[in-house]
CSV table of N, CA and C in Angstrom, one decimal:
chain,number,residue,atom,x,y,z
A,1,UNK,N,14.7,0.9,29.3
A,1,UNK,CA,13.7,1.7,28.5
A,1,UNK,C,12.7,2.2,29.5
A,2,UNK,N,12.8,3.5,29.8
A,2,UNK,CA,11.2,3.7,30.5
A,2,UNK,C,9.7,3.8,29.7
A,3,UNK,N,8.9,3.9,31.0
A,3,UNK,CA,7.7,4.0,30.7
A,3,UNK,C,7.3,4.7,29.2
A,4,UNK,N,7.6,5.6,29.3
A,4,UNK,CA,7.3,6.7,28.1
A,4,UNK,C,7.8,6.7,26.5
A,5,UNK,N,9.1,6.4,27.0
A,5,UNK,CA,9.7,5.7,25.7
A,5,UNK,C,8.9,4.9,25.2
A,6,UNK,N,8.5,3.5,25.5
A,6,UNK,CA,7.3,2.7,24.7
A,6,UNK,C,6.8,3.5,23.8
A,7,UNK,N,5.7,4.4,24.9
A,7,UNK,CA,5.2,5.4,23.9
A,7,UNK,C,5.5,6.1,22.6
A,8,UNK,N,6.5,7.1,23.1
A,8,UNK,CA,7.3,7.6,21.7
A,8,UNK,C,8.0,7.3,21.0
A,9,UNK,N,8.2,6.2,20.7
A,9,UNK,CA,8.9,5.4,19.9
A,9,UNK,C,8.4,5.7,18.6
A,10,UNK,N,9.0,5.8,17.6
A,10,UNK,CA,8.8,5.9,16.4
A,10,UNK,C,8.8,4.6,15.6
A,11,UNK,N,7.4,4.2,15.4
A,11,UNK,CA,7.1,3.2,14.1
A,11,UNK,C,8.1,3.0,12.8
A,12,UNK,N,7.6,1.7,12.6
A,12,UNK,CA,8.1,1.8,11.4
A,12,UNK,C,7.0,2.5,10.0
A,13,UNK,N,7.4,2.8,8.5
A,13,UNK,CA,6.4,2.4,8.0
A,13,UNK,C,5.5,2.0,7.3
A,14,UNK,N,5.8,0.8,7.0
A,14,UNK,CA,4.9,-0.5,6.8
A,14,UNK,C,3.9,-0.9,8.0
A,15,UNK,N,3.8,-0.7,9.4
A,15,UNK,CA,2.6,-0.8,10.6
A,15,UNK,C,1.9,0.5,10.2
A,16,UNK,N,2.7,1.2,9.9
A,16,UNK,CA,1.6,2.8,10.3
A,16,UNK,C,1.0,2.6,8.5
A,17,UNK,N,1.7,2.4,7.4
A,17,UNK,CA,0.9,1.9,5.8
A,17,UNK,C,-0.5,1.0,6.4
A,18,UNK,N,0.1,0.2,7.1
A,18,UNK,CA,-1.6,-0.6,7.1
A,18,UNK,C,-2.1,-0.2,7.8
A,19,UNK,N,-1.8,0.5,9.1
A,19,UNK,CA,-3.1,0.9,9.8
A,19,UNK,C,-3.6,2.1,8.8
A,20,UNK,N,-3.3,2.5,8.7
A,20,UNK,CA,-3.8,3.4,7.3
A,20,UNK,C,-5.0,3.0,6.2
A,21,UNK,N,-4.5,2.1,6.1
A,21,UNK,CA,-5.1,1.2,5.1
A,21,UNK,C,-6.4,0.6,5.8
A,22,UNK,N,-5.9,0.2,6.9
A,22,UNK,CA,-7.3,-1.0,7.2
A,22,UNK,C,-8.1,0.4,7.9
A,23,UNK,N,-7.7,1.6,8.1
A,23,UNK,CA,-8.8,2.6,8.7
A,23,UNK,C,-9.4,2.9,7.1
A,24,UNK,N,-9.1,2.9,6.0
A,24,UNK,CA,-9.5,3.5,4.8
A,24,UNK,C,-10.4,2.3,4.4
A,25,UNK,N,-10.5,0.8,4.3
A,25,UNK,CA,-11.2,0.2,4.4
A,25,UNK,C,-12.2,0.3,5.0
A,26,UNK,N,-12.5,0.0,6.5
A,26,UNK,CA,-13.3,0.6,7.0
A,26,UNK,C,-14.2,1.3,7.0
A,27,UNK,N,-13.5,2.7,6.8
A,27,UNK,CA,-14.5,3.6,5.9
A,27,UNK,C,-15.0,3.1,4.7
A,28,UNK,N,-14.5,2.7,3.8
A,28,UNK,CA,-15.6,2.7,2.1
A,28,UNK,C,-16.5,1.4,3.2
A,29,UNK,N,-16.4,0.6,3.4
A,29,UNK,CA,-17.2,-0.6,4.1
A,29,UNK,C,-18.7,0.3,4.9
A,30,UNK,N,-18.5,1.3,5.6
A,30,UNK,CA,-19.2,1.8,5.9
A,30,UNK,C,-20.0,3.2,5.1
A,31,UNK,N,-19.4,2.8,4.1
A,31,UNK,CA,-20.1,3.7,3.2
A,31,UNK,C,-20.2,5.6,2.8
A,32,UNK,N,-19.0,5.8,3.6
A,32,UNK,CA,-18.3,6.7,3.6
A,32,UNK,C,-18.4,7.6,2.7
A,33,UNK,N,-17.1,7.1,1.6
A,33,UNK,CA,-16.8,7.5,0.3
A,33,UNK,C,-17.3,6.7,-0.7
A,34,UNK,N,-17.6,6.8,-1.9
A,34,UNK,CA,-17.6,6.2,-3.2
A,34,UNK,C,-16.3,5.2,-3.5
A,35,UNK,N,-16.0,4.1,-3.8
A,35,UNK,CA,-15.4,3.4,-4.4
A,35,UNK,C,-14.2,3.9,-4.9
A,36,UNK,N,-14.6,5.1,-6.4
A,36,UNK,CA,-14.0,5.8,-7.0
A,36,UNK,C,-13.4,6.6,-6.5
A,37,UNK,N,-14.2,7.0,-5.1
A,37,UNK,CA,-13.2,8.7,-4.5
A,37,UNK,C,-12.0,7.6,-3.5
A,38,UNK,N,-12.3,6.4,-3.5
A,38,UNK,CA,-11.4,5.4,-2.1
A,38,UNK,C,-10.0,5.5,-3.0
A,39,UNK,N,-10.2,4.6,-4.5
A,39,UNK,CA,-9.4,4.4,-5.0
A,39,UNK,C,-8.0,5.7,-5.4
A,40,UNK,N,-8.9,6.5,-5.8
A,40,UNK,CA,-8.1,7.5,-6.7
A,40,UNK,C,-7.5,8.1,-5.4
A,41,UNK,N,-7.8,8.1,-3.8
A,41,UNK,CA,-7.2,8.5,-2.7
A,41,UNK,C,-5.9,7.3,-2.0
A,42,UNK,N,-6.6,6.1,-2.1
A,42,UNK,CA,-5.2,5.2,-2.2
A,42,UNK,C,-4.2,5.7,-3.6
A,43,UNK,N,-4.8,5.4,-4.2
A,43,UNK,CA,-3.6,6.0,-5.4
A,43,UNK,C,-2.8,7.0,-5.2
A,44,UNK,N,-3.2,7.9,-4.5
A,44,UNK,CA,-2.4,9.3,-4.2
A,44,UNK,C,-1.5,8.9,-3.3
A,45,UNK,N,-1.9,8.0,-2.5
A,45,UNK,CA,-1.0,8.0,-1.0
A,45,UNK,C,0.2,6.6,-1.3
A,46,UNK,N,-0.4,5.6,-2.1
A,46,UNK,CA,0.3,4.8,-2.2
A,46,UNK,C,1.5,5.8,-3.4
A,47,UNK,N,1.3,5.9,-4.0
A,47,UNK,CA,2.0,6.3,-5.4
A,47,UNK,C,3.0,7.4,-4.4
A,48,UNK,N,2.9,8.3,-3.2
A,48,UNK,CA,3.7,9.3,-2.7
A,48,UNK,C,4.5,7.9,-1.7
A,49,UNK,N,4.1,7.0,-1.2
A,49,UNK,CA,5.0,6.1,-0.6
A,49,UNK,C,6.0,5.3,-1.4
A,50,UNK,N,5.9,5.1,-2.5
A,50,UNK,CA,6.8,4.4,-3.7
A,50,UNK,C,7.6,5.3,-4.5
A,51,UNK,N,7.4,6.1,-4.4
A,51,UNK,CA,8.1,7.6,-4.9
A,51,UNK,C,9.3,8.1,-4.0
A,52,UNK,N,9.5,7.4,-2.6
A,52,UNK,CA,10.1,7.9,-1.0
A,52,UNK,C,11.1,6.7,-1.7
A,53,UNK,N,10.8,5.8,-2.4
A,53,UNK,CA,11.7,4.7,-2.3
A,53,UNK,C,12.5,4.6,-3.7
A,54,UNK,N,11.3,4.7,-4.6
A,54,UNK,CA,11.8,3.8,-6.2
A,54,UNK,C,10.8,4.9,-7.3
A,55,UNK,N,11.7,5.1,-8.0
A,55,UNK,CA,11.4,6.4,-9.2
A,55,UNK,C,10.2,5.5,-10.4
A,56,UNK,N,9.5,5.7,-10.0
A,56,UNK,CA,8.6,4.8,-11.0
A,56,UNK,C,7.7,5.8,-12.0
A,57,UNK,N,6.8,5.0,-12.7
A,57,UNK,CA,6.1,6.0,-14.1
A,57,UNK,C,4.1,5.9,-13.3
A,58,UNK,N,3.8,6.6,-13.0
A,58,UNK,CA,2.8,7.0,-12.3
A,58,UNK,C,1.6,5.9,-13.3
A,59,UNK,N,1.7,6.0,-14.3
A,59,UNK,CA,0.7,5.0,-15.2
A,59,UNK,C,1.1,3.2,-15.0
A,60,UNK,N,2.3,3.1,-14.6
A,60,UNK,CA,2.4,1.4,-14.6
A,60,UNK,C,2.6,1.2,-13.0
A,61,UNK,N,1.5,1.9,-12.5
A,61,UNK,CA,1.1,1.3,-11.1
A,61,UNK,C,-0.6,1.3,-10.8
A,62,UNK,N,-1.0,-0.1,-10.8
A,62,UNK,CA,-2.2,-0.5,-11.3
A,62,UNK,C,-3.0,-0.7,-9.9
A,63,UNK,N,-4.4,-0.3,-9.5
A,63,UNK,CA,-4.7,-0.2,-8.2
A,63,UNK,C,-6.3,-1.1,-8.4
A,64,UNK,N,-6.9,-1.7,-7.9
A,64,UNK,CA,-8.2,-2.5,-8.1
A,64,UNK,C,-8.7,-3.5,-7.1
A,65,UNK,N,-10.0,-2.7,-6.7
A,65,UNK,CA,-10.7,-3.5,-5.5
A,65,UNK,C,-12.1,-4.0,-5.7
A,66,UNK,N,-11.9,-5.7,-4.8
A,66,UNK,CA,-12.8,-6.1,-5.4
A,66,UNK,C,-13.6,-6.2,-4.4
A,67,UNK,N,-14.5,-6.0,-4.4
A,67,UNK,CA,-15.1,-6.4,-2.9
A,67,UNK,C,-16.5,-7.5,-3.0
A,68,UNK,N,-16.4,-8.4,-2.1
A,68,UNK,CA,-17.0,-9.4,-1.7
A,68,UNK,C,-17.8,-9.7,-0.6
A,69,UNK,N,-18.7,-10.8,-0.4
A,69,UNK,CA,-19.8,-10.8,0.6
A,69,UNK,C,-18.7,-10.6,1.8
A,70,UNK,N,-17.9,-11.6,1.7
A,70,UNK,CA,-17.2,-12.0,3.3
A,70,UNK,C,-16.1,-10.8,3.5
A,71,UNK,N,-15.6,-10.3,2.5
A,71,UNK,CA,-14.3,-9.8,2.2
A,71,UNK,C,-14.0,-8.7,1.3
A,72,UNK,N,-13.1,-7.5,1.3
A,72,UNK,CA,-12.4,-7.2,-0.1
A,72,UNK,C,-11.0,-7.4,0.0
A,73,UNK,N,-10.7,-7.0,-1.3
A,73,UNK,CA,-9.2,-7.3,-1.9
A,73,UNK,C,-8.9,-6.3,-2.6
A,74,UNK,N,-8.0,-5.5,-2.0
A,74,UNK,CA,-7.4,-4.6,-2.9
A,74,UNK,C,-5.9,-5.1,-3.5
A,75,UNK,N,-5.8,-5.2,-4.6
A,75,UNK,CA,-4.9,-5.9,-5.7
A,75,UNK,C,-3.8,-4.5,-5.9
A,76,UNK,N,-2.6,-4.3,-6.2
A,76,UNK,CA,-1.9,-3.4,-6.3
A,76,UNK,C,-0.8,-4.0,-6.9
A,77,UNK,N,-0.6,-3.5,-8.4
A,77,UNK,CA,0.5,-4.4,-9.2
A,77,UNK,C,1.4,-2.7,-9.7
A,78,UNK,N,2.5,-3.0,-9.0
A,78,UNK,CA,3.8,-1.8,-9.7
A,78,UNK,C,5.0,-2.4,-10.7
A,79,UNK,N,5.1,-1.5,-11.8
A,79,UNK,CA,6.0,-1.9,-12.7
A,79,UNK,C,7.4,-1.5,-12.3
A,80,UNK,N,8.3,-2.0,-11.5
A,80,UNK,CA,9.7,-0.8,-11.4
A,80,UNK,C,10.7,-1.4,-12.1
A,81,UNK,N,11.1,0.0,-13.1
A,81,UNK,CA,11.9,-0.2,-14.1
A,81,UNK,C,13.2,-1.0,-13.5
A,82,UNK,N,13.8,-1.4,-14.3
A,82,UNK,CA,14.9,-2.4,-14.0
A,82,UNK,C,15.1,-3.6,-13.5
A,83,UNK,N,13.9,-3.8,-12.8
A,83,UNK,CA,13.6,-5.4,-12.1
A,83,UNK,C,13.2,-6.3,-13.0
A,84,UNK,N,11.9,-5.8,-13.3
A,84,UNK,CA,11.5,-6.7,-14.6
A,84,UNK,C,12.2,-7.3,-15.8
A,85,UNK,N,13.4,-7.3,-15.8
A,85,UNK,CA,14.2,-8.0,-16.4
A,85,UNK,C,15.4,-8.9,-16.0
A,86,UNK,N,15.4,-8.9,-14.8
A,86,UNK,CA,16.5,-9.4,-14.0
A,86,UNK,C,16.0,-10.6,-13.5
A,87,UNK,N,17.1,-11.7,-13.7
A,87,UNK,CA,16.9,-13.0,-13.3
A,87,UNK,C,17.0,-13.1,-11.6
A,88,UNK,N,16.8,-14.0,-11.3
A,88,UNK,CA,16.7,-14.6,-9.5
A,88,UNK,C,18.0,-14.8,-9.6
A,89,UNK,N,18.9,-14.7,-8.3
A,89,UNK,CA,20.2,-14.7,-7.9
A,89,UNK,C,19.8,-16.8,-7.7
A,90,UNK,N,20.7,-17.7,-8.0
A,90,UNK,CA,21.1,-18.9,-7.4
A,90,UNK,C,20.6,-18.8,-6.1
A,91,UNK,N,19.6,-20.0,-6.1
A,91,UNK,CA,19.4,-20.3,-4.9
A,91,UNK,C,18.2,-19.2,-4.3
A,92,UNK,N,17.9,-18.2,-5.1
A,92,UNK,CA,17.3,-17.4,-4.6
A,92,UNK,C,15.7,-17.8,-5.3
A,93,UNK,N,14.2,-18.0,-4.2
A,93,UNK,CA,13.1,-18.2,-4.7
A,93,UNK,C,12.4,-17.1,-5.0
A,94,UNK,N,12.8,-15.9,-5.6
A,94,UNK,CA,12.1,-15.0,-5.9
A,94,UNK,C,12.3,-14.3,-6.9
């Protein structure tokens, strides 16, 4: 592999999702945007990344941050049709 290749190597995207993420944190932390303009902007971007993968209903994907002295937590619960009813394979913890 040379030098340069390193460089241009193409990510995956789950590294480049969170760096994303933890730059958009950041920002509301520093006071940026409004809470409300953070949210409804994750929502846009998460909701076009689950859309690349799994056909879901734009209302049963639930977004909510909490934020704290030490910390926030952004919570993100998706409904995808079909799973929600399917048992765990044997053997399988999930």
């Amino acid at each position: 592999m040379s030098f340069l290749s390193s460089f241009l190597k193409k990510r995956s995207t789950a590294p480049v999702a969170r760096d994303r993420l933890q730059i958009l944190l950041a920002h509301e932390r520093m006071g940026g945007e409004g809470q409300d303009d953070l949210l409804a902007k994750l929502h846009r971007e998460i909701m076009e990344v689950i859309k690349r993968h799994v056909s879901v209903d734009q209302d049963k994907v639930q977004i909510k941050m909490d934020r704290g002295a030490q910390c926030s937590v952004l919570e993100i619960d998706v409904e995808v049709p079909g799973l929600t009813d399917r048992k765990p394979a044997p053997g399988n913890n999930g």
